[in-house]
Amino acid sequence: MRLMIEQMCGSSSELPENPRFVLDGCNLLHGVPWLRPASYGIEKEYEQKVIPDGKISIDGFLCVFDVSVVPAAKARKELLEYSTEAFQRLIRSQITDFRSVWSYSSKKLAQHEEYIRYEELFGVDSAQRLFRRHVKKLKDEHLAKRIQSFMDILPDILHEMVPELSNLRDRCQVFGKVV
């Protein structure tokens, strides 16, 4: 709508306070009150018209929205998503030890543009939260690998501890593996 008004009246700075419109065959003879953000709160300074009872019929209302915030919101959302993905890639490439601590790692990360941009957009607390989530994932993966390595050698250990179990190989299963 603003674009249509700007095309009719020139730039938005030249817009009249009460522009006239002709939209989709609807002729608004008396115009539509046009309030810009700078004029909010001073509505009483504009001309007020009292409509006499019974002398007007209203067929409908026209509500005009400036939708330029929609592309801005979409662009901001894309920027935030891109920044988050870039920061997560940085963390994955730089932080590979589950024993990493924030105080040391944050200084290391602060040398990278991805961290600086993420911190500007989301703050240090959010960056630290993503860091801790990544370190927890590394620790969980490390523990899973250790458990798996123990499970892999368990049959050999059981065989050394109880050699007669080898006779029962066909009938006995321990932890889902044949001993």
PDB file of C-alpha atoms in Angstrom:
ATOM      1  CA  MET A   1       0.000   0.000   0.000  1.00  0.00           C
ATOM      2  CA  ARG A   2       2.788   2.431   0.894  1.00  0.00           C
ATOM      3  CA  LEU A   3       4.393   1.744  -2.472  1.00  0.00           C
ATOM      4  CA  MET A   4       1.130   2.607  -4.209  1.00  0.00           C
ATOM      5  CA  ILE A   5       0.870   5.832  -2.204  1.00  0.00           C
ATOM      6  CA  GLU A   6       4.492   6.720  -2.942  1.00  0.00           C
ATOM      7  CA  GLN A   7       3.873   6.138  -6.650  1.00  0.00           C
ATOM      8  CA  MET A   8       0.845   8.424  -6.493  1.00  0.00           C
ATOM      9  CA  CYS A   9       2.368  11.140  -4.314  1.00  0.00           C
ATOM     10  CA  GLY A  10       6.123  10.842  -4.734  1.00  0.00           C
ATOM     11  CA  SER A  11       8.413   9.870  -1.882  1.00  0.00           C
ATOM     12  CA  SER A  12       7.012   8.974   1.531  1.00  0.00           C
ATOM     13  CA  SER A  13       8.309  12.265   2.966  1.00  0.00           C
ATOM     14  CA  GLU A  14       6.009  14.114   0.579  1.00  0.00           C
ATOM     15  CA  LEU A  15       2.904  12.153   1.538  1.00  0.00           C
ATOM     16  CA  PRO A  16      -0.012  14.344   2.557  1.00  0.00           C
ATOM     17  CA  GLU A  17      -1.521  13.775   5.973  1.00  0.00           C
ATOM     18  CA  ASN A  18      -4.886  12.952   4.387  1.00  0.00           C
ATOM     19  CA  PRO A  19      -4.274  11.367   0.950  1.00  0.00           C
ATOM     20  CA  ARG A  20      -7.087  10.531  -1.479  1.00  0.00           C
ATOM     21  CA  PHE A  21      -7.280   7.020  -2.845  1.00  0.00           C
ATOM     22  CA  VAL A  22      -8.970   5.193  -5.649  1.00  0.00           C
ATOM     23  CA  LEU A  23      -8.470   1.462  -5.108  1.00  0.00           C
ATOM     24  CA  ASP A  24     -10.162  -1.375  -6.952  1.00  0.00           C
ATOM     25  CA  GLY A  25     -13.010   0.854  -8.059  1.00  0.00           C
ATOM     26  CA  CYS A  26     -13.505   2.293  -4.575  1.00  0.00           C
ATOM     27  CA  ASN A  27     -13.408   6.081  -4.635  1.00  0.00           C
ATOM     28  CA  LEU A  28     -12.717   7.576  -1.216  1.00  0.00           C
ATOM     29  CA  LEU A  29     -13.781  11.165  -1.662  1.00  0.00           C
ATOM     30  CA  HIS A  30     -12.834  12.413   1.756  1.00  0.00           C
ATOM     31  CA  GLY A  31      -9.606  10.448   1.921  1.00  0.00           C
ATOM     32  CA  VAL A  32      -8.206   8.214   4.585  1.00  0.00           C
ATOM     33  CA  PRO A  33      -6.480   9.578   7.670  1.00  0.00           C
ATOM     34  CA  TRP A  34      -2.839   8.738   7.085  1.00  0.00           C
ATOM     35  CA  LEU A  35      -0.878   8.371  10.287  1.00  0.00           C
ATOM     36  CA  ARG A  36       2.856   7.868  10.116  1.00  0.00           C
ATOM     37  CA  PRO A  37       4.868   6.570  13.078  1.00  0.00           C
ATOM     38  CA  ALA A  38       5.981  10.152  13.744  1.00  0.00           C
ATOM     39  CA  SER A  39       2.349  11.257  14.158  1.00  0.00           C
ATOM     40  CA  TYR A  40       1.261   8.616  16.682  1.00  0.00           C
ATOM     41  CA  GLY A  41       0.067  10.132  19.920  1.00  0.00           C
ATOM     42  CA  ILE A  42      -0.974  13.462  18.381  1.00  0.00           C
ATOM     43  CA  GLU A  43      -4.223  12.282  16.781  1.00  0.00           C
ATOM     44  CA  LYS A  44      -6.191  15.031  18.548  1.00  0.00           C
ATOM     45  CA  GLU A  45      -4.332  17.642  16.502  1.00  0.00           C
ATOM     46  CA  TYR A  46      -6.002  16.396  13.312  1.00  0.00           C
ATOM     47  CA  GLU A  47      -9.390  17.552  12.135  1.00  0.00           C
ATOM     48  CA  GLN A  48     -12.194  15.709  13.898  1.00  0.00           C
ATOM     49  CA  LYS A  49     -15.484  15.304  11.983  1.00  0.00           C
ATOM     50  CA  VAL A  50     -18.695  14.606  13.824  1.00  0.00           C
ATOM     51  CA  ILE A  51     -21.078  12.450  11.811  1.00  0.00           C
ATOM     52  CA  PRO A  52     -24.758  13.281  12.413  1.00  0.00           C
ATOM     53  CA  ASP A  53     -26.927  10.382  13.553  1.00  0.00           C
ATOM     54  CA  GLY A  54     -28.860   8.631  10.794  1.00  0.00           C
ATOM     55  CA  LYS A  55     -27.278  10.556   7.948  1.00  0.00           C
ATOM     56  CA  ILE A  56     -24.546   8.080   7.002  1.00  0.00           C
ATOM     57  CA  SER A  57     -24.525   4.465   6.040  1.00  0.00           C
ATOM     58  CA  ILE A  58     -21.318   2.483   6.374  1.00  0.00           C
ATOM     59  CA  ASP A  59     -20.984  -0.447   4.028  1.00  0.00           C
ATOM     60  CA  GLY A  60     -17.630  -1.606   5.373  1.00  0.00           C
ATOM     61  CA  PHE A  61     -14.290  -0.646   6.763  1.00  0.00           C
ATOM     62  CA  LEU A  62     -10.941  -0.346   5.103  1.00  0.00           C
ATOM     63  CA  CYS A  63      -7.905  -1.339   7.088  1.00  0.00           C
ATOM     64  CA  VAL A  64      -4.549  -0.584   5.475  1.00  0.00           C
ATOM     65  CA  PHE A  65      -1.360  -2.260   6.628  1.00  0.00           C
ATOM     66  CA  ASP A  66       2.184  -1.378   5.733  1.00  0.00           C
ATOM     67  CA  VAL A  67       3.599  -4.827   4.986  1.00  0.00           C
ATOM     68  CA  SER A  68       7.218  -3.704   4.572  1.00  0.00           C
ATOM     69  CA  VAL A  69       7.882  -5.279   8.029  1.00  0.00           C
ATOM     70  CA  VAL A  70       7.132  -8.748   6.566  1.00  0.00           C
ATOM     71  CA  PRO A  71      10.198  -8.786   4.247  1.00  0.00           C
ATOM     72  CA  ALA A  72      12.258  -7.252   7.040  1.00  0.00           C
ATOM     73  CA  ALA A  73      11.149  -9.946   9.484  1.00  0.00           C
ATOM     74  CA  LYS A  74      11.894 -12.673   6.932  1.00  0.00           C
ATOM     75  CA  ALA A  75      15.349 -11.227   6.243  1.00  0.00           C
ATOM     76  CA  ARG A  76      16.076 -11.005   9.980  1.00  0.00           C
ATOM     77  CA  LYS A  77      14.964 -14.604  10.507  1.00  0.00           C
ATOM     78  CA  GLU A  78      17.257 -15.760   7.694  1.00  0.00           C
ATOM     79  CA  LEU A  79      20.142 -13.762   9.171  1.00  0.00           C
ATOM     80  CA  LEU A  80      19.609 -15.316  12.607  1.00  0.00           C
ATOM     81  CA  GLU A  81      19.423 -18.838  11.160  1.00  0.00           C
ATOM     82  CA  TYR A  82      22.558 -18.308   9.064  1.00  0.00           C
ATOM     83  CA  SER A  83      24.457 -16.886  12.035  1.00  0.00           C
ATOM     84  CA  THR A  84      23.430 -19.822  14.241  1.00  0.00           C
ATOM     85  CA  GLU A  85      24.473 -22.396  11.628  1.00  0.00           C
ATOM     86  CA  ALA A  86      27.814 -20.655  11.075  1.00  0.00           C
ATOM     87  CA  PHE A  87      28.514 -20.525  14.827  1.00  0.00           C
ATOM     88  CA  GLN A  88      27.609 -24.199  15.259  1.00  0.00           C
ATOM     89  CA  ARG A  89      29.985 -25.130  12.399  1.00  0.00           C
ATOM     90  CA  LEU A  90      32.703 -23.092  14.103  1.00  0.00           C
ATOM     91  CA  ILE A  91      32.140 -24.871  17.418  1.00  0.00           C
ATOM     92  CA  ARG A  92      32.212 -28.298  15.753  1.00  0.00           C
ATOM     93  CA  SER A  93      35.493 -27.483  14.004  1.00  0.00           C
ATOM     94  CA  GLN A  94      37.261 -25.798  16.939  1.00  0.00           C
ATOM     95  CA  ILE A  95      35.951 -27.660  20.004  1.00  0.00           C
ATOM     96  CA  THR A  96      36.721 -31.362  19.728  1.00  0.00           C
ATOM     97  CA  ASP A  97      37.488 -32.260  23.359  1.00  0.00           C
ATOM     98  CA  PHE A  98      34.639 -32.885  25.796  1.00  0.00           C
ATOM     99  CA  ARG A  99      36.845 -31.508  28.599  1.00  0.00           C
ATOM    100  CA  SER A 100      36.853 -28.031  27.014  1.00  0.00           C
ATOM    101  CA  VAL A 101      35.856 -25.179  29.308  1.00  0.00           C
ATOM    102  CA  TRP A 102      34.059 -21.994  28.326  1.00  0.00           C
ATOM    103  CA  SER A 103      36.556 -19.544  29.852  1.00  0.00           C
ATOM    104  CA  TYR A 104      39.391 -20.778  27.622  1.00  0.00           C
ATOM    105  CA  SER A 105      37.326 -21.713  24.568  1.00  0.00           C
ATOM    106  CA  SER A 106      35.456 -18.402  24.404  1.00  0.00           C
ATOM    107  CA  LYS A 107      38.775 -16.568  24.004  1.00  0.00           C
ATOM    108  CA  LYS A 108      39.718 -18.943  21.208  1.00  0.00           C
ATOM    109  CA  LEU A 109      36.326 -18.524  19.508  1.00  0.00           C
ATOM    110  CA  ALA A 110      36.385 -14.716  19.887  1.00  0.00           C
ATOM    111  CA  GLN A 111      39.038 -14.580  17.175  1.00  0.00           C
ATOM    112  CA  HIS A 112      36.486 -15.744  14.577  1.00  0.00           C
ATOM    113  CA  GLU A 113      33.918 -13.582  12.789  1.00  0.00           C
ATOM    114  CA  GLU A 114      31.205 -16.242  13.216  1.00  0.00           C
ATOM    115  CA  TYR A 115      31.449 -16.009  17.006  1.00  0.00           C
ATOM    116  CA  ILE A 116      31.519 -12.208  17.020  1.00  0.00           C
ATOM    117  CA  ARG A 117      28.412 -11.975  14.822  1.00  0.00           C
ATOM    118  CA  TYR A 118      26.554 -14.634  16.847  1.00  0.00           C
ATOM    119  CA  GLU A 119      27.385 -12.877  20.108  1.00  0.00           C
ATOM    120  CA  GLU A 120      26.182  -9.535  18.725  1.00  0.00           C
ATOM    121  CA  LEU A 121      22.870 -11.055  17.642  1.00  0.00           C
ATOM    122  CA  PHE A 122      22.156 -13.472  20.503  1.00  0.00           C
ATOM    123  CA  GLY A 123      24.457 -12.550  23.382  1.00  0.00           C
ATOM    124  CA  VAL A 124      27.143 -14.331  25.359  1.00  0.00           C
ATOM    125  CA  ASP A 125      24.679 -16.456  27.349  1.00  0.00           C
ATOM    126  CA  SER A 126      23.247 -17.980  24.183  1.00  0.00           C
ATOM    127  CA  ALA A 127      26.734 -18.647  22.795  1.00  0.00           C
ATOM    128  CA  GLN A 128      27.723 -20.323  26.047  1.00  0.00           C
ATOM    129  CA  ARG A 129      24.526 -22.416  25.994  1.00  0.00           C
ATOM    130  CA  LEU A 130      25.335 -23.716  22.484  1.00  0.00           C
ATOM    131  CA  PHE A 131      28.931 -24.376  23.558  1.00  0.00           C
ATOM    132  CA  ARG A 132      27.805 -26.391  26.594  1.00  0.00           C
ATOM    133  CA  ARG A 133      25.308 -28.345  24.494  1.00  0.00           C
ATOM    134  CA  HIS A 134      28.117 -29.234  22.061  1.00  0.00           C
ATOM    135  CA  VAL A 135      30.488 -30.266  24.872  1.00  0.00           C
ATOM    136  CA  LYS A 136      27.743 -32.451  26.388  1.00  0.00           C
ATOM    137  CA  LYS A 137      27.261 -34.128  23.013  1.00  0.00           C
ATOM    138  CA  LEU A 138      31.014 -34.764  22.775  1.00  0.00           C
ATOM    139  CA  LYS A 139      31.017 -36.264  26.271  1.00  0.00           C
ATOM    140  CA  ASP A 140      28.018 -38.477  25.491  1.00  0.00           C
ATOM    141  CA  GLU A 141      29.724 -39.715  22.304  1.00  0.00           C
ATOM    142  CA  HIS A 142      32.943 -40.394  24.234  1.00  0.00           C
ATOM    143  CA  LEU A 143      31.084 -42.403  26.893  1.00  0.00           C
ATOM    144  CA  ALA A 144      29.179 -44.367  24.240  1.00  0.00           C
ATOM    145  CA  LYS A 145      32.480 -45.294  22.542  1.00  0.00           C
ATOM    146  CA  ARG A 146      33.997 -46.416  25.854  1.00  0.00           C
ATOM    147  CA  ILE A 147      30.972 -48.542  26.694  1.00  0.00           C
ATOM    148  CA  GLN A 148      31.080 -50.113  23.241  1.00  0.00           C
ATOM    149  CA  SER A 149      34.793 -50.906  23.581  1.00  0.00           C
ATOM    150  CA  PHE A 150      34.095 -52.594  26.952  1.00  0.00           C
ATOM    151  CA  MET A 151      31.244 -54.552  25.412  1.00  0.00           C
ATOM    152  CA  ASP A 152      33.520 -55.673  22.574  1.00  0.00           C
ATOM    153  CA  ILE A 153      36.132 -57.164  24.965  1.00  0.00           C
ATOM    154  CA  LEU A 154      33.625 -58.564  27.478  1.00  0.00           C
ATOM    155  CA  PRO A 155      33.351 -62.005  25.821  1.00  0.00           C
ATOM    156  CA  ASP A 156      37.136 -62.444  25.925  1.00  0.00           C
ATOM    157  CA  ILE A 157      37.291 -61.447  29.571  1.00  0.00           C
ATOM    158  CA  LEU A 158      34.455 -63.799  30.485  1.00  0.00           C
ATOM    159  CA  HIS A 159      36.143 -66.625  28.602  1.00  0.00           C
ATOM    160  CA  GLU A 160      39.377 -66.070  30.556  1.00  0.00           C
ATOM    161  CA  MET A 161      37.564 -65.863  33.876  1.00  0.00           C
ATOM    162  CA  VAL A 162      35.236 -68.820  33.312  1.00  0.00           C
ATOM    163  CA  PRO A 163      36.691 -71.130  30.616  1.00  0.00           C
ATOM    164  CA  GLU A 164      33.971 -73.744  31.001  1.00  0.00           C
ATOM    165  CA  LEU A 165      31.487 -71.291  29.550  1.00  0.00           C
ATOM    166  CA  SER A 166      32.890 -72.066  26.108  1.00  0.00           C
ATOM    167  CA  ASN A 167      31.063 -75.433  26.311  1.00  0.00           C
ATOM    168  CA  LEU A 168      27.774 -73.596  26.738  1.00  0.00           C
ATOM    169  CA  ARG A 169      28.388 -71.272  23.775  1.00  0.00           C
ATOM    170  CA  ASP A 170      25.322 -72.363  21.814  1.00  0.00           C
ATOM    171  CA  ARG A 171      22.933 -71.908  24.736  1.00  0.00           C
ATOM    172  CA  CYS A 172      24.152 -68.815  26.569  1.00  0.00           C
ATOM    173  CA  GLN A 173      24.004 -65.164  25.635  1.00  0.00           C
ATOM    174  CA  VAL A 174      25.441 -62.316  27.679  1.00  0.00           C
ATOM    175  CA  PHE A 175      24.420 -58.762  26.887  1.00  0.00           C
ATOM    176  CA  GLY A 176      23.057 -59.793  23.520  1.00  0.00           C
ATOM    177  CA  LYS A 177      26.308 -61.456  22.361  1.00  0.00           C
ATOM    178  CA  VAL A 178      27.193 -65.125  22.182  1.00  0.00           C
ATOM    179  CA  VAL A 179      29.982 -66.007  24.604  1.00  0.00           C
TER     180      VAL A 179
END
